[in-house]
Amino acid sequence: MRVQTLTVLVFTVIAGLPFLWMAAEVPPQPSRWFKGNLHAHTVNSDGDSTPADVVSWYRERNYNFLVLSDHNYLTEIGGLNQVYAAKDKFLLIPGEEVSSSLKEKEVHVNGYGLADQVPRQTGNSIVDLLQKSVDAIRGAKGIPSVNHPNYTWAIGSKELLAIKNLRLFEVFNNSWSVGNRGGGGYESNEEMWDAVLSAGYLLYGIAVDDAHDFKSYGRALPYPPTVPGTGWIQVRASELTVGSVLKALNEGDFYASTGVVLDDIQSTSAELTVQIHRTRDNLYRTYFIGQGGKVLATSTQLKPVYRFAGDEAYVRARIEESNGGNAWTQPIMRTARAR
């Protein structure tokens, strides 16, 4: 078990001097990375496998936590946890995909850690639907996350900027029809993310597989299958509990990935450091990104470092692997506006 020193960043003005990155050190706490998927479906909505079969798939492949996010249905996980959960090895977290629509536009918001099922929402605009979904999830003691914003080209940065009490969205979703990269005048998910961050609002990005098709291997389907194991997050916590995972999500102590593994992410008053875990003979390029989506620096090192100039509104990192995998760190912000 590795001991991490976590750093809380504060950005302030002192006696008229230029902005300075300042840090308050928190005593070291034992911590480790826990791998999990926050978006998967079973036969309780439009998946092709039972909850037990879905859980088995992730459990057998060394995932540490899973959310069964069926559409407008809170799949019971108590019995599944009795069978599959093991201390600091595997855990199911209650969740649901609150799925609503307006004039052929789909608005889907996941809720994590829900105490109760949240019904499908109705509204007179996309923003209205989003806000009602977020509010209903918060009302059920859950943490909301906007899913696949470009699905049916329903949600852009304008809509994300209008939502209150939102901290998470999917920067990557593996489903074949969700338009992660945008196109034709629509923003990519990363462009939306940078637009929200550039406006001064904190938003964290997750990656998910949105798996529906666990039985598709080796058989033909009338559409590209949405298979498991293609997008996940790694949260940093001292133990594996529902509370610790939700806390990490709420505080941004995690990274999103489609294949890149990180050993560490650390920030101080002076710099942001990423430690990449090299697999096989893969090569990597890290992009440090700031205001307006501008690339502030790049690195091909396994331990890339970005040294703060002091005037950055925010800094985040995207790590690209030579075989196509990516990882996204969460933004470090100078200051964040309330929303």
Coordinates of C-alpha atoms in Angstrom, one line a residue:
M1 CA 0.0 0.0 0.0
R2 CA 1.4 3.4 -1.0
V3 CA 1.3 6.4 1.2
Q4 CA 0.2 9.6 -0.7
T5 CA 0.6 13.2 0.4
L6 CA -2.5 15.0 -0.8
T7 CA -2.3 18.7 -1.5
V8 CA -5.2 21.2 -1.2
L9 CA -4.6 24.0 -3.6
V10 CA -5.7 27.6 -2.9
F11 CA -5.4 30.5 -5.3
T12 CA -5.3 34.0 -3.7
V13 CA -4.1 37.6 -3.9
I14 CA -1.7 38.9 -1.3
A15 CA -1.0 42.6 -0.8
G16 CA -1.6 43.4 -4.4
L17 CA 1.0 40.9 -5.6
P18 CA 0.4 38.7 -8.7
F19 CA -1.7 35.5 -8.3
L20 CA 0.3 32.7 -6.6
W21 CA -0.4 29.0 -6.3
M22 CA -0.5 28.2 -2.6
A23 CA -0.8 24.8 -1.0
A24 CA -1.9 23.6 2.5
E25 CA -0.3 20.2 3.2
V26 CA -2.7 17.5 4.5
P27 CA -1.1 14.8 6.7
P28 CA -0.2 11.6 4.7
Q29 CA -3.0 9.0 4.5
P30 CA -2.7 5.5 3.2
S31 CA -4.4 5.3 -0.2
R32 CA -4.6 3.2 -3.4
W33 CA -6.3 3.2 -6.7
F34 CA -9.6 1.4 -7.2
K35 CA -10.9 0.7 -10.7
G36 CA -14.6 0.9 -11.5
N37 CA -17.3 1.4 -14.1
L38 CA -20.1 3.8 -13.4
H39 CA -22.4 2.9 -16.4
A40 CA -23.6 -0.6 -17.4
H41 CA -27.0 -2.2 -18.2
T42 CA -28.7 -5.4 -17.4
V43 CA -32.0 -7.1 -18.6
N44 CA -33.7 -4.8 -16.1
S45 CA -33.5 -2.2 -19.0
D46 CA -31.9 -2.8 -22.4
G47 CA -28.9 -4.9 -21.6
D48 CA -28.6 -8.5 -22.7
S49 CA -27.5 -10.2 -19.5
T50 CA -28.8 -10.7 -15.9
P51 CA -27.4 -8.5 -13.1
A52 CA -25.5 -11.5 -11.8
D53 CA -23.8 -12.1 -15.1
V54 CA -22.9 -8.5 -15.5
V55 CA -21.4 -8.3 -12.1
S56 CA -19.5 -11.5 -12.7
W57 CA -17.9 -10.0 -15.9
Y58 CA -16.4 -7.1 -14.0
R59 CA -15.6 -9.0 -10.8
E60 CA -13.6 -11.6 -12.8
R61 CA -11.6 -8.9 -14.6
N62 CA -10.4 -7.2 -11.4
Y63 CA -12.7 -4.2 -11.3
N64 CA -13.2 -3.0 -7.8
F65 CA -16.6 -1.3 -8.0
L66 CA -19.6 -1.2 -10.4
V67 CA -22.8 0.7 -10.9
L68 CA -25.7 -1.1 -12.6
S69 CA -27.3 2.0 -14.2
D70 CA -30.5 0.6 -15.7
H71 CA -32.8 3.1 -17.4
N72 CA -35.3 4.5 -15.0
Y73 CA -34.9 1.4 -12.7
L74 CA -32.9 1.1 -9.5
T75 CA -31.6 -2.5 -9.7
E76 CA -31.4 -4.1 -6.3
I77 CA -27.8 -4.8 -5.3
G78 CA -28.2 -6.0 -1.7
G79 CA -28.2 -9.7 -2.6
L80 CA -25.5 -9.2 -5.2
N81 CA -23.2 -7.6 -2.7
Q82 CA -23.8 -10.5 -0.3
V83 CA -22.5 -12.8 -3.0
Y84 CA -19.8 -10.8 -4.8
A85 CA -18.6 -8.0 -2.5
A86 CA -15.3 -8.5 -0.6
K87 CA -13.5 -6.0 1.6
D88 CA -11.3 -3.7 -0.5
K89 CA -11.7 -6.0 -3.5
F90 CA -15.2 -5.5 -5.0
L91 CA -18.3 -3.5 -4.3
L92 CA -21.6 -2.6 -6.0
I93 CA -22.8 0.9 -5.7
P94 CA -26.6 1.7 -6.2
G95 CA -27.3 3.7 -9.3
E96 CA -29.7 4.4 -12.1
E97 CA -29.8 6.2 -15.5
V98 CA -32.6 8.7 -15.3
S99 CA -33.7 8.8 -19.0
S100 CA -36.0 11.4 -20.4
S101 CA -36.7 12.9 -23.8
L102 CA -38.1 16.0 -25.4
K103 CA -38.9 16.2 -29.1
E104 CA -36.6 13.3 -30.1
K105 CA -33.8 14.6 -28.0
E106 CA -32.6 12.3 -25.3
V107 CA -31.5 13.5 -21.9
H108 CA -29.9 10.9 -19.7
V109 CA -28.4 11.6 -16.2
N110 CA -26.8 8.9 -14.0
G111 CA -27.3 9.0 -10.3
Y112 CA -24.7 7.3 -8.0
G113 CA -25.4 6.2 -4.4
L114 CA -29.1 6.6 -4.7
A115 CA -31.3 5.9 -1.8
D116 CA -34.5 5.6 -3.9
Q117 CA -35.5 5.1 -7.5
V118 CA -35.8 8.4 -9.5
P119 CA -38.6 8.6 -12.1
R120 CA -38.4 9.7 -15.7
Q121 CA -38.6 13.5 -15.8
T122 CA -40.6 15.9 -17.9
G123 CA -39.7 19.4 -18.9
N124 CA -40.3 22.2 -21.5
S125 CA -36.6 22.5 -22.6
I126 CA -33.4 20.5 -22.5
V127 CA -32.1 22.7 -19.6
D128 CA -35.3 22.1 -17.7
L129 CA -35.0 18.4 -18.2
L130 CA -31.4 18.4 -17.1
Q131 CA -32.0 20.5 -14.0
K132 CA -35.0 18.4 -12.9
S133 CA -33.0 15.2 -13.4
V134 CA -30.1 16.6 -11.4
D135 CA -32.4 17.9 -8.7
A136 CA -34.3 14.6 -8.4
I137 CA -31.0 12.7 -8.1
R138 CA -29.8 15.1 -5.4
G139 CA -33.1 14.7 -3.7
A140 CA -32.6 10.9 -3.6
K141 CA -29.2 11.4 -1.9
G142 CA -27.3 10.7 -5.1
I143 CA -24.5 12.3 -7.1
P144 CA -25.6 13.2 -10.7
S145 CA -23.6 12.9 -13.9
V146 CA -24.6 14.0 -17.3
N147 CA -24.3 11.0 -19.7
H148 CA -23.1 11.1 -23.4
P149 CA -24.1 14.8 -24.0
N150 CA -23.9 14.4 -27.8
Y151 CA -26.3 11.5 -27.9
T152 CA -29.1 12.8 -30.3
W153 CA -27.1 16.0 -30.3
A154 CA -29.1 17.1 -27.3
I155 CA -26.6 18.8 -24.9
G156 CA -23.8 21.2 -25.5
S157 CA -21.7 23.6 -23.3
K158 CA -24.5 26.1 -23.3
E159 CA -26.8 23.6 -21.6
L160 CA -24.1 22.3 -19.2
L161 CA -23.3 25.9 -18.1
A162 CA -26.9 26.5 -17.2
I163 CA -27.2 23.6 -14.8
K164 CA -26.8 24.0 -11.0
N165 CA -25.4 21.5 -8.6
L166 CA -23.7 19.5 -11.3
R167 CA -20.1 18.2 -10.8
L168 CA -19.7 15.2 -13.3
F169 CA -20.2 14.4 -16.9
E170 CA -19.0 11.7 -19.3
V171 CA -16.0 12.9 -21.3
F172 CA -15.9 9.4 -22.9
N173 CA -18.7 6.9 -23.5
N174 CA -18.0 3.8 -25.5
S175 CA -21.5 3.5 -27.1
W176 CA -21.3 3.6 -30.9
S177 CA -23.9 6.4 -31.3
V178 CA -22.9 9.1 -28.8
G179 CA -20.7 11.4 -30.8
N180 CA -17.8 11.8 -28.3
R181 CA -15.8 13.8 -30.9
G182 CA -18.6 16.0 -32.1
G183 CA -18.7 17.1 -35.7
G184 CA -20.8 19.1 -38.1
G185 CA -20.8 22.2 -35.9
Y186 CA -21.3 20.3 -32.6
E187 CA -18.7 20.4 -29.9
S188 CA -16.7 17.4 -28.8
N189 CA -17.1 16.3 -25.2
E190 CA -13.7 17.8 -24.4
E191 CA -14.6 21.1 -26.1
M192 CA -17.7 21.2 -23.9
W193 CA -15.6 20.5 -20.8
D194 CA -13.1 23.3 -21.6
A195 CA -15.9 25.7 -22.3
V196 CA -17.4 25.0 -18.8
L197 CA -14.0 25.2 -17.1
S198 CA -13.1 28.4 -19.0
A199 CA -16.3 30.0 -17.7
G200 CA -15.0 29.4 -14.2
Y201 CA -17.2 26.4 -13.3
L202 CA -15.8 23.2 -11.9
L203 CA -16.7 20.0 -13.8
Y204 CA -15.1 16.6 -13.6
G205 CA -14.9 14.1 -16.5
I206 CA -15.5 10.4 -16.3
A207 CA -15.1 7.6 -18.8
V208 CA -17.5 4.7 -19.0
D209 CA -18.2 1.7 -21.2
D210 CA -22.1 2.0 -21.1
A211 CA -22.0 -1.8 -21.7
H212 CA -25.2 -3.4 -23.0
D213 CA -23.9 -6.3 -25.0
F214 CA -22.1 -9.0 -22.9
K215 CA -23.1 -11.9 -25.1
S216 CA -22.2 -10.3 -28.4
Y217 CA -18.7 -11.7 -28.8
G218 CA -18.5 -13.9 -31.9
R219 CA -22.1 -13.3 -33.1
A220 CA -23.6 -10.8 -35.6
L221 CA -25.7 -7.9 -34.4
P222 CA -27.7 -5.3 -36.4
Y223 CA -25.6 -2.6 -34.8
P224 CA -22.1 -2.2 -33.4
P225 CA -22.1 -3.8 -29.9
T226 CA -21.5 -1.7 -26.8
V227 CA -19.2 -4.1 -25.0
P228 CA -17.8 -3.9 -21.5
G229 CA -14.2 -3.0 -20.5
T230 CA -13.7 0.0 -22.8
G231 CA -13.9 2.9 -20.4
W232 CA -13.5 3.3 -16.6
I233 CA -12.3 5.4 -13.8
Q234 CA -9.7 4.9 -11.1
V235 CA -10.5 6.6 -7.8
R236 CA -7.9 7.2 -5.0
A237 CA -9.1 6.3 -1.6
S238 CA -7.9 4.7 1.6
E239 CA -10.6 2.0 1.6
L240 CA -13.2 0.6 -0.8
T241 CA -16.7 1.8 0.5
V242 CA -19.6 3.5 -1.1
G243 CA -18.8 6.6 0.9
S244 CA -15.1 6.7 -0.1
V245 CA -15.9 6.3 -3.9
L246 CA -18.6 8.9 -3.8
K247 CA -16.3 11.2 -1.9
A248 CA -13.5 10.8 -4.5
L249 CA -16.0 11.5 -7.2
N250 CA -17.3 14.6 -5.5
E251 CA -13.7 15.9 -4.8
G252 CA -12.2 15.0 -8.2
D253 CA -9.7 12.5 -6.7
F254 CA -9.8 10.2 -9.7
Y255 CA -8.8 9.9 -13.3
A256 CA -10.7 8.6 -16.4
S257 CA -9.3 6.1 -18.8
T258 CA -9.8 4.0 -21.9
G259 CA -6.5 2.1 -21.5
V260 CA -3.8 4.3 -20.0
V261 CA -2.8 3.4 -16.4
L262 CA -1.4 6.1 -14.1
D263 CA 0.6 5.3 -11.0
D264 CA 0.2 8.7 -9.4
I265 CA -1.1 12.3 -9.9
Q266 CA 0.3 14.9 -7.6
S267 CA 0.0 18.7 -7.4
T268 CA 1.9 21.3 -5.3
S269 CA 2.0 25.0 -5.3
A270 CA 4.5 24.9 -8.1
E271 CA 3.6 22.0 -10.4
L272 CA 1.4 19.2 -11.5
T273 CA 3.0 15.8 -11.9
V274 CA 1.7 12.7 -13.6
Q275 CA 3.3 9.3 -13.3
I276 CA 2.4 7.0 -16.2
H277 CA 2.6 3.2 -15.9
R278 CA 4.1 1.9 -19.1
T279 CA 2.6 -1.2 -20.5
R280 CA 4.5 -3.4 -23.0
D281 CA 6.3 -1.1 -25.5
N282 CA 3.6 1.6 -25.6
L283 CA 4.7 5.2 -26.0
Y284 CA 2.9 8.2 -24.6
R285 CA 2.2 11.9 -25.1
T286 CA 0.8 14.1 -22.4
Y287 CA -1.0 17.3 -23.2
F288 CA -1.4 19.9 -20.4
I289 CA -4.6 21.9 -21.3
G290 CA -5.8 25.2 -20.0
Q291 CA -8.1 28.1 -20.7
G292 CA -10.1 27.8 -23.9
G293 CA -8.8 24.3 -24.5
K294 CA -5.3 25.7 -25.3
V295 CA -2.4 23.2 -25.1
L296 CA -0.1 24.8 -22.5
A297 CA 2.7 22.2 -22.8
T298 CA 3.3 18.6 -24.1
S299 CA 5.6 15.9 -22.9
T300 CA 6.7 12.4 -24.1
Q301 CA 8.1 11.5 -20.7
L302 CA 6.7 8.8 -18.4
K303 CA 6.7 11.4 -15.6
P304 CA 5.5 14.6 -17.3
V305 CA 5.6 17.7 -15.2
Y306 CA 3.7 21.0 -15.7
R307 CA 5.1 24.0 -13.8
F308 CA 2.5 26.6 -13.1
A309 CA 3.1 30.1 -14.5
G310 CA 0.7 31.5 -12.0
D311 CA -1.9 32.9 -14.4
E312 CA -3.7 29.7 -15.4
A313 CA -7.4 29.6 -14.9
Y314 CA -7.2 25.8 -14.8
V315 CA -4.9 23.0 -15.8
R316 CA -5.8 19.4 -16.7
A317 CA -3.9 16.7 -18.5
R318 CA -4.8 14.2 -21.3
I319 CA -2.4 11.3 -21.8
E320 CA -2.5 9.6 -25.2
E321 CA -1.1 6.1 -25.8
S322 CA 0.4 4.9 -29.0
N323 CA -2.2 2.2 -29.4
G324 CA -5.1 4.5 -29.0
G325 CA -5.8 4.6 -25.2
N326 CA -6.3 7.8 -23.3
A327 CA -6.4 9.0 -19.7
W328 CA -7.8 12.3 -18.4
T329 CA -6.9 13.9 -15.1
Q330 CA -9.3 16.2 -13.3
P331 CA -8.8 20.0 -13.6
I332 CA -6.9 22.0 -11.0
M333 CA -8.6 25.4 -10.9
R334 CA -7.4 28.7 -9.7
T335 CA -10.8 29.5 -8.4
A336 CA -14.3 28.1 -9.1
R337 CA -17.6 30.0 -9.4
A338 CA -20.5 28.8 -7.3
R339 CA -23.3 27.0 -9.2

